[in-house]
Amino acid sequence: MSFELSIFSTSIIQKQAVNEIIKCNDFTFNYGLVLTNQQAIELVETRSFVLKENGRIEFGGGVIDKIIKEFCDSPYISMHNYSEILNELIEIFYYYKNETLDLICDDDLIKFMKNSFDGICQGSLELLSGRELDKLASNLRYGYDPDFSEDDSSEEDEEDEYE
Amino acid sequence: MNSIEKISFIDRSKLNEKFYFQSLLEEAYRCNLLCEAEIKKIQFECLELLAYKVERYNQGDSSSIRIEDAENIMISNLYTIGIWLKSFQSVDDAIKELKGTKIRDIYNYGRNKIDTLLRSTNHIHKMVIQNMIHTENHTYSSTVIDGIKGFFKLYNPDFEAQEIHITADYPLCNQVENLAGIEFIQKYLECIYYENVFCSHFSTDNIHHMLCGYDIGYKDLVINIFEQVLTTAIGCNLAGIDAVNLNISEDQINILYDLLYNKSKEDIEEIILKANENLQEELSINSIPLKQYMKKSLSSIISVVCHAVKANTLEKVFIAQKYPELNPKLNFSFGDKMDDKLYRITIEEIMQCRFLSDKISIIKNSIHSLADLEELFFDAELSVDEITEVFKELELIELSALAKHHPFKPDIEAVYLSEAEQEFRLCLHNFITNLPFAKKNRILNTITMLDDNNKEI
């Protein structure tokens, strides 16, 4: 008797997820961003692949629509890189869900990604993944504040020494 | 009129008690009691239930979950469903329930059943605590009191209903097998309750002395007390003496040899079964569950007795009491330490000496207590040969006191002891081992007679 969880990646559920992504076009159209049906399918496939890679499972619509709605007003995203960035953001998101040991909720992680992407990373996905999210994950794992920075604390220590 | 039992296609005894729901589905599918479409429907409903439980588990914070967590929740759900299905008298009724009721509803019934089981298990635990055996055995008391309390604290029926979280170290005479979660703990406690009820027919002192006869350090052993008590009580009954005294002398062991020698396994089984019945009569045991529990315990006792008869080791099975409180205890004082400054000077003096004879003469003249000598071994950087020469100057009681205080345990030493202390212990161990047999035995006897706290006296 098989109760394998992979049974969830059925075509019906995939189709439902594609429809949800396409629906987001109504919202992102105002920012000049639209996904084709093929691109939506790609995103869902990326999600399935990344979930499997990271040993996770998802029920319901997932977070793709949340990522789309959060990132659509970014000054670093335009039609020519929209789909490519979304695919990478999905990969990064699930990777760091594991790395943060699920200590941060979906909405907060997406918000952190958006703020860092638009702010300190200036649209660089490498910096977002390799530096900012890595720092966040290690802070959460060691029980520090998500914004804690070792550089800040060492500067403070130095100041204390001069006082 | 005799009650008529329905014939079922599925043999209830063949179903796995731990994974009841899964094994029921497999058997039902194999016997064509559930068709493929019905199985698929059940599977889909189970996945729907999982999605709902995962949402509750994540508390809306996350849409995804690690696969291993999801699998654990799934196992917990299936276990809970199984608990409800087990409550049906016949397997056919359970299958009818599966066909006619939604999985989500069956899960809820199972969840309520677990709550009921939790309440009843809590009650059994209270009863067990009330009739506990008063024993110094650590495993018994730590499992029965703290371990089970830990279970009630950690048990999470919503997401980990199949887990027990504790190790339940105290071994039962009849191990609980093929059960999980709350069912396991309930059965485990029931068994301990019956074992306690049986042991309550014997005085605490008799049990203590009998267990001392089994092993003087029984309080640190992981053993089943009931099994030892029952075995010895049966031995007493066979030897024709009062079982409540739980004491068998050498003569009575010889009687048992005469009784059991050259007998086949079947004969020994019959003799022990009869003795068990006599014992129940002698102790006025009328409780049917306790009688059944005792009978179930006999199989292991019978095989142990058969083996002991062949190996001529019956005295290890039917145990004579020992009274450690009657053994003489020696108290030995390590004495007062000398002034720190004087001690430093003495150590420096010893370290500067070139010849061993000079070192020994300083030790003899300046060191007047074993406490100082003990520290000197670690501080004076003596070689192995020098330490051995110093040992030769010591009295038997002094060597025994040092050996008692510095036992040779190579497995632990590397972690807890300094290099100098490890070397000292090895030297002492080798020195005692190489002594003539009679002297070595006297030292070993003295070590056992020395009080555990002798250093502080």
XYZ file of C-alpha atoms in Angstrom:
620
model
C 0.000 0.000 0.000
C 1.708 3.151 -1.173
C 1.342 6.383 0.732
C 4.189 8.103 -1.061
C 3.963 11.818 -0.697
C 5.109 12.417 -4.277
C 1.588 11.470 -5.321
C 0.779 15.137 -4.811
C 2.664 16.272 -7.880
C -0.208 15.224 -10.064
C -1.089 17.004 -13.268
C -4.306 18.453 -11.803
C -2.445 20.180 -9.013
C 0.193 21.430 -11.470
C -2.497 22.842 -13.741
C -4.118 24.592 -10.799
C -0.769 26.166 -9.857
C -0.207 27.384 -13.454
C -3.651 28.997 -13.444
C -2.872 30.777 -10.182
C 0.356 32.173 -11.683
C -1.406 33.341 -14.834
C -3.994 35.102 -12.655
C -1.144 37.161 -11.162
C -0.659 38.779 -14.601
C -3.736 40.959 -13.897
C -1.853 42.446 -10.953
C 1.654 42.648 -12.484
C 0.378 44.083 -15.796
C 0.443 47.552 -14.161
C 4.207 47.169 -13.745
C 4.711 46.039 -17.318
C 5.342 42.433 -16.331
C 3.476 39.508 -17.868
C 4.199 35.785 -17.893
C 3.287 33.511 -20.781
C 1.645 30.169 -20.212
C 4.921 28.430 -21.067
C 6.828 30.552 -18.523
C 4.222 29.770 -15.853
C 4.623 26.052 -16.532
C 8.400 26.486 -16.214
C 7.973 28.161 -12.826
C 5.810 25.313 -11.549
C 8.340 22.798 -12.848
C 11.152 24.716 -11.142
C 9.174 24.612 -7.915
C 8.627 20.850 -8.152
C 12.300 20.285 -8.940
C 13.560 22.569 -6.155
C 11.169 21.070 -3.588
C 12.475 17.616 -4.440
C 16.090 18.795 -4.382
C 15.635 20.316 -0.932
C 13.633 17.415 0.487
C 10.448 19.416 0.956
C 6.802 19.031 0.046
C 4.173 21.696 -0.523
C 0.420 21.624 -0.364
C -1.897 24.097 -2.088
C -0.850 26.996 -4.279
C 2.528 27.498 -2.709
C 4.495 30.698 -2.612
C 5.042 31.521 -6.299
C 2.181 34.023 -6.414
C 3.434 35.640 -3.185
C 6.930 36.048 -4.680
C 5.466 37.486 -7.892
C 3.304 40.022 -6.046
C 6.144 41.092 -3.749
C 8.813 41.482 -6.421
C 6.780 42.924 -9.305
C 7.483 46.541 -8.298
C 11.258 46.035 -8.062
C 13.244 48.553 -10.136
C 15.660 45.764 -11.040
C 13.066 43.594 -12.778
C 11.830 44.177 -16.297
C 10.157 42.076 -18.947
C 13.466 40.804 -20.361
C 14.666 39.225 -17.067
C 11.321 38.704 -15.267
C 10.868 34.959 -15.767
C 14.569 34.195 -15.266
C 14.699 36.092 -11.934
C 11.481 34.473 -10.712
C 12.906 31.008 -11.391
C 16.034 31.864 -9.426
C 14.076 33.467 -6.587
C 12.014 30.291 -6.225
C 15.204 28.232 -6.048
C 16.741 30.578 -3.476
C 13.551 30.705 -1.417
C 13.232 26.949 -0.845
C 16.960 26.511 -0.310
C 16.903 29.081 2.480
C 13.685 27.650 3.988
C 15.847 24.658 4.854
C 18.939 26.674 5.772
C 16.941 28.803 8.223
C 15.563 25.579 9.789
C 12.020 26.858 9.132
C 12.578 29.461 11.836
C 11.280 32.249 9.601
C 7.803 32.253 8.068
C 7.228 32.441 4.289
C 6.008 36.044 4.287
C 8.933 37.344 6.363
C 11.486 35.499 4.249
C 10.012 36.876 1.018
C 9.934 40.391 2.500
C 13.576 40.068 3.619
C 14.541 38.863 0.135
C 12.743 41.794 -1.482
C 14.259 44.421 0.820
C 17.764 43.045 0.356
C 17.358 42.605 -3.404
C 16.158 46.173 -3.922
C 18.424 47.630 -1.240
C 21.905 46.445 -0.345
C 22.194 43.878 -3.186
C 21.077 46.366 -5.876
C 19.422 43.650 -7.929
C 22.193 41.063 -7.594
C 20.870 37.581 -6.958
C 24.410 36.366 -6.166
C 24.735 38.873 -3.330
C 21.230 38.101 -2.123
C 21.856 34.377 -1.965
C 25.568 34.233 -1.145
C 25.753 37.041 1.389
C 22.496 38.453 2.785
C 20.451 35.259 3.066
C 23.482 33.314 4.209
C 23.967 35.849 7.006
C 20.267 35.684 7.901
C 20.346 31.879 8.030
C 23.414 31.759 10.254
C 21.949 34.452 12.565
C 18.729 32.467 12.956
C 20.581 29.207 13.531
C 22.739 30.722 16.254
C 19.786 32.462 17.896
C 20.791 36.026 16.990
C 18.509 38.737 15.666
C 17.913 38.367 11.909
C 19.647 41.763 11.383
C 22.619 40.976 13.635
C 25.977 41.677 12.025
C 29.347 40.603 13.395
C 30.975 43.694 11.827
C 28.661 45.977 13.829
C 29.359 44.159 17.070
C 33.155 44.231 16.555
C 32.954 47.977 15.815
C 30.993 48.446 19.031
C 33.616 46.449 20.921
C 36.357 48.645 19.511
C 34.460 51.779 20.537
C 34.064 50.357 24.047
C 37.808 49.773 24.230
C 38.580 53.457 23.433
C 36.089 54.744 26.001
C -26.867 -21.353 23.337
C -23.380 -20.764 22.010
C -22.687 -17.402 20.410
C -22.222 -17.536 16.673
C -19.045 -15.950 15.358
C -18.912 -14.445 11.910
C -16.292 -15.939 9.615
C -13.998 -13.264 8.215
C -11.762 -13.489 5.174
C -9.047 -11.672 7.064
C -7.278 -13.285 9.984
C -7.163 -10.597 12.707
C -4.050 -12.117 14.271
C -2.102 -11.648 11.037
C -2.576 -7.884 11.083
C 0.304 -5.762 12.298
C -0.674 -4.118 15.597
C 1.871 -1.334 15.138
C 0.798 -0.413 11.593
C -2.760 -1.678 11.864
C -4.413 0.549 9.263
C -1.801 -0.113 6.571
C -1.861 -3.888 7.123
C -5.671 -3.891 7.163
C -5.764 -2.099 3.797
C -3.230 -4.503 2.317
C -5.123 -7.565 3.502
C -8.501 -6.137 2.456
C -7.144 -5.383 -1.024
C -5.593 -8.852 -1.252
C -8.876 -10.522 -0.267
C -10.865 -8.301 -2.670
C -12.808 -6.724 0.169
C -11.707 -3.311 -1.107
C -11.449 -2.537 -4.819
C -8.764 -0.384 -6.413
C -11.074 2.627 -6.704
C -11.886 2.410 -2.986
C -8.213 2.159 -2.098
C -7.422 5.212 -4.254
C -10.246 7.148 -2.604
C -8.875 6.259 0.856
C -5.363 7.275 -0.211
C -6.568 10.606 -1.542
C -8.522 11.298 1.647
C -5.418 10.446 3.690
C -3.444 12.980 1.660
C -6.172 15.578 2.150
C -5.974 14.914 5.870
C -2.193 15.280 5.713
C -2.499 18.640 3.939
C -4.842 19.835 6.692
C -2.550 18.579 9.476
C 0.540 20.130 7.839
C -1.256 23.478 7.727
C -1.986 23.126 11.456
C 1.603 22.036 12.072
C 2.997 25.102 10.299
C 0.382 27.346 11.926
C -0.044 29.177 8.626
C 3.571 30.366 8.639
C 4.814 28.172 5.863
C 3.277 26.546 2.807
C 5.948 23.872 2.527
C 7.385 21.341 4.968
C 10.355 18.989 5.065
C 9.498 15.564 3.665
C 10.611 13.739 6.821
C 8.314 15.923 8.957
C 5.426 15.337 6.552
C 6.090 11.586 6.637
C 6.063 11.593 10.431
C 2.747 13.424 10.471
C 1.397 10.927 7.939
C 2.512 7.987 10.127
C 0.892 9.680 13.119
C -2.378 10.095 11.188
C -2.383 6.465 10.032
C -1.635 5.310 13.591
C -4.569 7.344 14.938
C -6.894 5.947 12.260
C -5.659 2.446 13.170
C -6.491 3.023 16.839
C -10.140 3.625 15.930
C -10.329 0.712 13.504
C -8.870 -1.629 16.140
C -11.820 -0.887 18.390
C -14.167 -2.819 16.053
C -14.744 -6.363 17.188
C -14.528 -7.841 13.724
C -12.271 -6.894 10.830
C -15.296 -6.818 8.509
C -16.872 -4.086 10.617
C -13.649 -2.095 10.423
C -13.661 -2.394 6.623
C -17.332 -1.385 6.537
C -16.368 1.700 8.555
C -13.592 2.491 6.075
C -16.023 2.217 3.168
C -18.799 4.242 4.733
C -17.030 6.959 6.730
C -14.724 9.748 5.672
C -11.077 9.331 6.660
C -11.133 12.741 8.372
C -14.013 11.550 10.620
C -12.299 8.229 11.383
C -9.184 10.200 12.313
C -11.214 12.370 14.697
C -12.765 9.284 16.352
C -9.248 7.828 16.725
C -7.962 11.083 18.176
C -10.746 11.028 20.800
C -9.890 7.399 21.549
C -6.262 8.418 22.156
C -7.465 11.043 24.650
C -9.429 8.333 26.476
C -6.381 6.026 26.407
C -4.234 8.853 27.797
C -6.628 9.331 30.720
C -6.796 5.614 31.501
C -3.004 5.229 31.189
C -2.527 8.136 33.569
C -4.804 6.350 36.039
C -2.840 3.088 35.677
C 0.381 5.036 36.259
C -1.039 6.390 39.530
C -1.976 2.840 40.578
C 1.516 1.608 39.678
C 3.129 4.345 41.772
C 0.896 3.390 44.710
C 1.951 -0.275 44.658
C 5.606 0.178 43.702
C 8.233 -2.261 44.917
C 10.429 -0.494 47.467
C 13.763 -1.274 45.926
C 17.112 0.420 45.487
C 17.260 -0.604 41.829
C 17.773 2.657 39.941
C 16.413 1.553 36.557
C 13.142 0.459 38.121
C 12.426 3.653 40.008
C 13.735 6.031 37.350
C 11.691 4.380 34.596
C 8.475 3.827 36.521
C 8.353 7.316 38.016
C 10.440 9.781 36.010
C 10.439 7.993 32.643
C 6.677 7.652 32.447
C 6.160 11.196 33.714
C 8.485 12.284 30.895
C 6.266 10.421 28.433
C 3.142 12.278 29.547
C 5.027 15.546 29.260
C 6.409 14.922 25.771
C 3.636 12.919 24.126
C 2.168 14.810 21.192
C -0.938 12.943 19.928
C -1.652 15.510 17.216
C 1.532 15.111 15.212
C 3.556 12.264 16.772
C 0.923 9.881 18.125
C 3.109 6.868 17.301
C 6.120 8.065 19.318
C 6.854 7.413 22.995
C 9.925 9.695 23.303
C 11.303 7.700 26.251
C 13.415 4.557 26.246
C 11.485 2.610 28.942
C 14.754 1.054 30.131
C 13.330 -1.182 32.864
C 12.944 -4.599 31.227
C 9.680 -6.468 31.694
C 9.449 -10.194 32.189
C 7.113 -10.300 29.179
C 8.335 -7.623 26.803
C 5.696 -5.507 25.075
C 6.048 -6.105 21.373
C 4.450 -4.771 18.241
C 2.800 -1.751 19.838
C 3.610 1.927 19.563
C 2.704 5.261 21.139
C 0.140 5.380 23.907
C -0.824 1.727 23.355
C 2.746 0.661 24.143
C 2.913 2.723 27.333
C -0.475 1.468 28.520
C 0.527 -2.160 28.017
C 3.942 -1.525 29.602
C 2.344 -0.009 32.695
C -0.217 -2.803 32.922
C 2.616 -5.343 32.972
C 4.485 -3.419 35.665
C 1.259 -3.217 37.677
C 0.851 -7.017 37.656
C 4.529 -7.491 38.499
C 4.159 -5.089 41.441
C 1.014 -6.831 42.675
C 2.847 -10.157 42.681
C 5.908 -8.737 44.446
C 3.690 -7.114 47.090
C 3.181 -10.646 48.530
C 6.814 -10.560 49.682
C 8.454 -8.288 52.203
C 10.747 -5.512 50.991
C 13.623 -6.929 53.079
C 13.269 -10.415 51.617
C 13.268 -9.043 48.081
C 16.306 -6.878 48.887
C 18.306 -9.762 50.406
C 17.332 -12.129 47.614
C 18.482 -9.559 45.015
C 21.712 -9.071 47.005
C 22.171 -12.824 46.606
C 21.681 -12.404 42.867
C 24.248 -9.604 42.721
C 25.467 -7.382 45.530
C 25.417 -4.401 43.157
C 21.884 -5.139 41.889
C 20.837 -1.532 42.357
C 22.894 -0.588 39.297
C 21.791 -3.539 37.165
C 19.155 -3.501 34.448
C 17.197 -6.561 35.606
C 13.568 -7.531 36.004
C 12.811 -7.873 39.712
C 9.560 -9.804 39.264
C 11.278 -12.556 37.280
C 13.889 -13.107 40.018
C 11.226 -13.114 42.738
C 8.918 -15.496 40.846
C 11.770 -17.879 40.005
C 13.024 -18.045 43.590
C 9.478 -18.370 44.944
C 8.873 -21.315 42.597
C 12.198 -22.808 43.773
C 11.069 -22.459 47.407
C 7.794 -24.156 46.569
C 9.570 -27.021 44.813
C 11.923 -27.422 47.778
C 8.953 -27.601 50.138
C 9.650 -24.405 52.084
C 7.670 -21.194 52.569
C 7.826 -19.132 49.385
C 7.231 -15.826 51.210
C 10.678 -16.090 52.813
C 12.322 -16.088 49.365
C 15.364 -17.935 50.644
C 16.885 -21.168 49.444
C 19.727 -22.870 51.302
C 22.436 -25.063 49.803
C 20.662 -28.208 51.042
C 17.466 -27.157 49.351
C 19.346 -26.529 46.097
C 20.531 -30.138 46.339
C 16.905 -31.246 46.772
C 16.069 -29.316 43.607
C 18.920 -31.021 41.751
C 17.528 -34.421 42.830
C 14.071 -33.366 41.692
C 15.047 -31.964 38.294
C 18.134 -33.967 37.336
C 17.841 -36.217 34.259
C 14.316 -34.926 33.555
C 13.185 -34.016 30.055
C 12.162 -30.468 29.194
C 8.505 -31.518 29.162
C 8.816 -33.033 32.649
C 10.514 -29.889 34.010
C 7.806 -27.769 32.366
C 5.114 -29.843 34.065
C 6.870 -29.638 37.452
C 7.234 -25.849 37.230
C 3.643 -25.344 36.034
C 2.425 -27.364 39.001
C 4.704 -25.418 41.372
C 3.303 -22.196 39.927
C -0.251 -23.349 40.718
C 0.784 -24.311 44.253
C 2.485 -20.951 44.670
C -0.686 -19.124 43.603
C -2.602 -21.119 46.188
C 0.000 -20.469 48.892
C -0.030 -16.736 48.238
C -3.845 -16.681 47.761
C -3.550 -15.168 44.291
C -7.038 -15.120 42.778
C -6.747 -12.371 40.193
C -7.156 -13.987 36.759
C -5.079 -11.371 34.831
C -2.221 -11.806 37.321
C -2.443 -15.604 37.012
C -2.312 -15.253 33.220
C 0.658 -12.900 33.464
C 2.511 -15.367 35.738
C 1.789 -18.243 33.375
C 3.062 -16.195 30.429
C 6.271 -15.507 32.352
C 6.961 -19.189 32.970
C 8.232 -20.006 29.476
C 11.446 -18.036 29.953
C 11.875 -19.366 33.518
C 11.441 -22.983 32.315
C 14.127 -22.622 29.653
C 16.516 -21.008 32.171
C 15.921 -23.848 34.662
C 16.417 -26.534 31.984
C 19.714 -24.941 30.997
C 20.832 -24.556 34.641
C 20.095 -28.241 35.393
C 22.322 -29.248 32.489
C 25.070 -26.787 33.438
C 24.907 -27.561 37.173
C 24.201 -23.917 37.990
C 20.821 -24.118 39.729
C 22.128 -21.954 42.598
C 22.394 -19.083 40.093
C 18.715 -19.469 39.193
C 17.147 -20.196 42.587
C 18.882 -17.646 44.717
C 19.982 -17.788 48.336
C 19.700 -14.516 50.236
C 22.765 -12.470 51.159
C 23.015 -9.973 53.990
C 25.606 -7.347 53.059
C 24.831 -5.349 56.230
C 26.349 -8.206 58.243
C 29.693 -7.968 56.425
C 32.362 -6.114 58.488
C 33.156 -2.656 57.142
C 36.563 -1.101 57.439
C 37.011 2.607 57.826
C 40.332 3.995 56.803
C 41.470 7.590 57.166
C 43.793 9.193 54.641
C 44.889 11.574 57.425
C 45.448 15.333 57.424
C 47.421 17.063 54.706
C 50.597 18.928 55.654
C 51.059 22.654 55.243
C 51.122 23.710 51.563
C 54.484 25.485 51.828
C 56.132 22.516 53.519
C 54.590 20.180 50.937
C 56.014 22.286 48.088
C 59.479 22.224 49.639
C 59.307 18.439 50.118
C 58.229 17.875 46.504
C 61.035 20.116 45.193
C 63.513 18.252 47.369
C 62.335 14.883 46.005
C 62.483 16.133 42.424
C 66.065 17.309 42.885
C 67.245 13.930 44.238
C 69.316 11.855 41.862
C 68.971 8.465 43.574
C 65.805 6.552 44.332
C 67.043 5.606 47.812
C 67.260 9.339 48.689
C 63.747 9.960 47.377
C 62.378 7.073 49.446
C 64.137 8.234 52.582
C 62.653 11.766 52.157
C 59.202 10.262 51.648
C 59.611 8.094 54.743
C 60.830 10.974 56.905
C 58.624 13.832 55.666
C 55.330 12.290 54.494
C 53.144 11.198 57.377
C 49.695 10.782 55.839
C 48.275 8.846 52.896
C 46.556 12.030 51.695
C 49.975 13.660 51.144
C 51.465 10.508 49.647
C 48.564 10.266 47.211
C 49.213 13.829 45.967
C 52.940 13.194 45.853
C 52.425 10.437 43.288
C 50.914 13.013 40.904
C 53.239 15.936 41.668
C 56.732 14.486 42.193
C 57.163 13.256 38.605
C 58.265 9.798 39.755
C 59.018 7.208 37.083
C 57.077 3.926 36.873
C 59.928 2.041 38.572
C 60.149 4.637 41.355
C 56.376 4.490 41.993
C 56.596 0.688 42.160
C 59.449 0.940 44.701
C 57.357 3.280 46.855
C 54.460 0.780 46.710
C 56.803 -1.871 48.120
C 57.213 0.266 51.241
C 53.456 0.459 51.873
C 51.310 -1.685 54.174
C 48.565 -3.908 52.766
C 45.779 -1.656 54.106
C 47.419 1.407 52.559
C 47.637 -0.259 49.156
C 44.007 -1.366 49.489
C 42.870 2.159 50.391
C 44.739 3.608 47.421
C 43.312 0.951 45.092
C 39.793 1.590 46.408
C 40.169 5.301 45.817
C 41.851 4.906 42.426
C 40.161 1.977 40.668
C 41.596 0.939 37.319
C 39.001 1.679 34.644
C 40.849 2.254 31.367
C 37.625 3.026 29.410
C 36.797 6.076 31.488
C 40.235 7.250 32.494
C 41.296 8.837 29.213
C 38.410 11.286 29.428
C 38.387 12.276 33.082
C 41.894 11.817 34.464
C 45.214 13.586 34.041
C 48.108 11.719 32.447
C 49.924 11.441 35.818
C 46.828 9.983 37.465
C 46.296 7.493 34.639
C 49.914 6.359 34.940
C 49.598 6.026 38.707
C 46.455 3.896 38.424
C 48.095 1.639 35.844
C 51.190 1.211 38.080
C 49.044 0.371 41.096
C 46.953 -2.079 39.099
C 50.048 -3.810 37.694
C 51.705 -3.892 41.103
C 48.696 -5.554 42.767
C 48.186 -7.965 39.856
C 51.806 -9.134 40.093
C 51.672 -9.779 43.854
C 51.634 -13.389 45.126
C 48.150 -14.926 44.973
C 47.476 -14.924 48.739
C 48.560 -11.315 49.219
C 46.602 -10.183 46.168
C 43.460 -11.889 47.492
C 43.859 -10.235 50.874
C 44.086 -6.845 49.178
C 40.997 -7.534 47.030
C 39.052 -8.641 50.122
C 40.126 -5.550 52.003
C 39.025 -3.356 49.092
C 35.508 -4.827 49.253
C 35.413 -4.378 53.033
C 36.520 -0.756 52.896
C 33.702 1.708 53.281
C 32.903 3.671 50.104
C 33.408 6.967 51.900
C 36.559 5.953 53.743
C 38.599 8.924 52.503
C 36.424 11.526 54.202
C 36.484 9.812 57.591
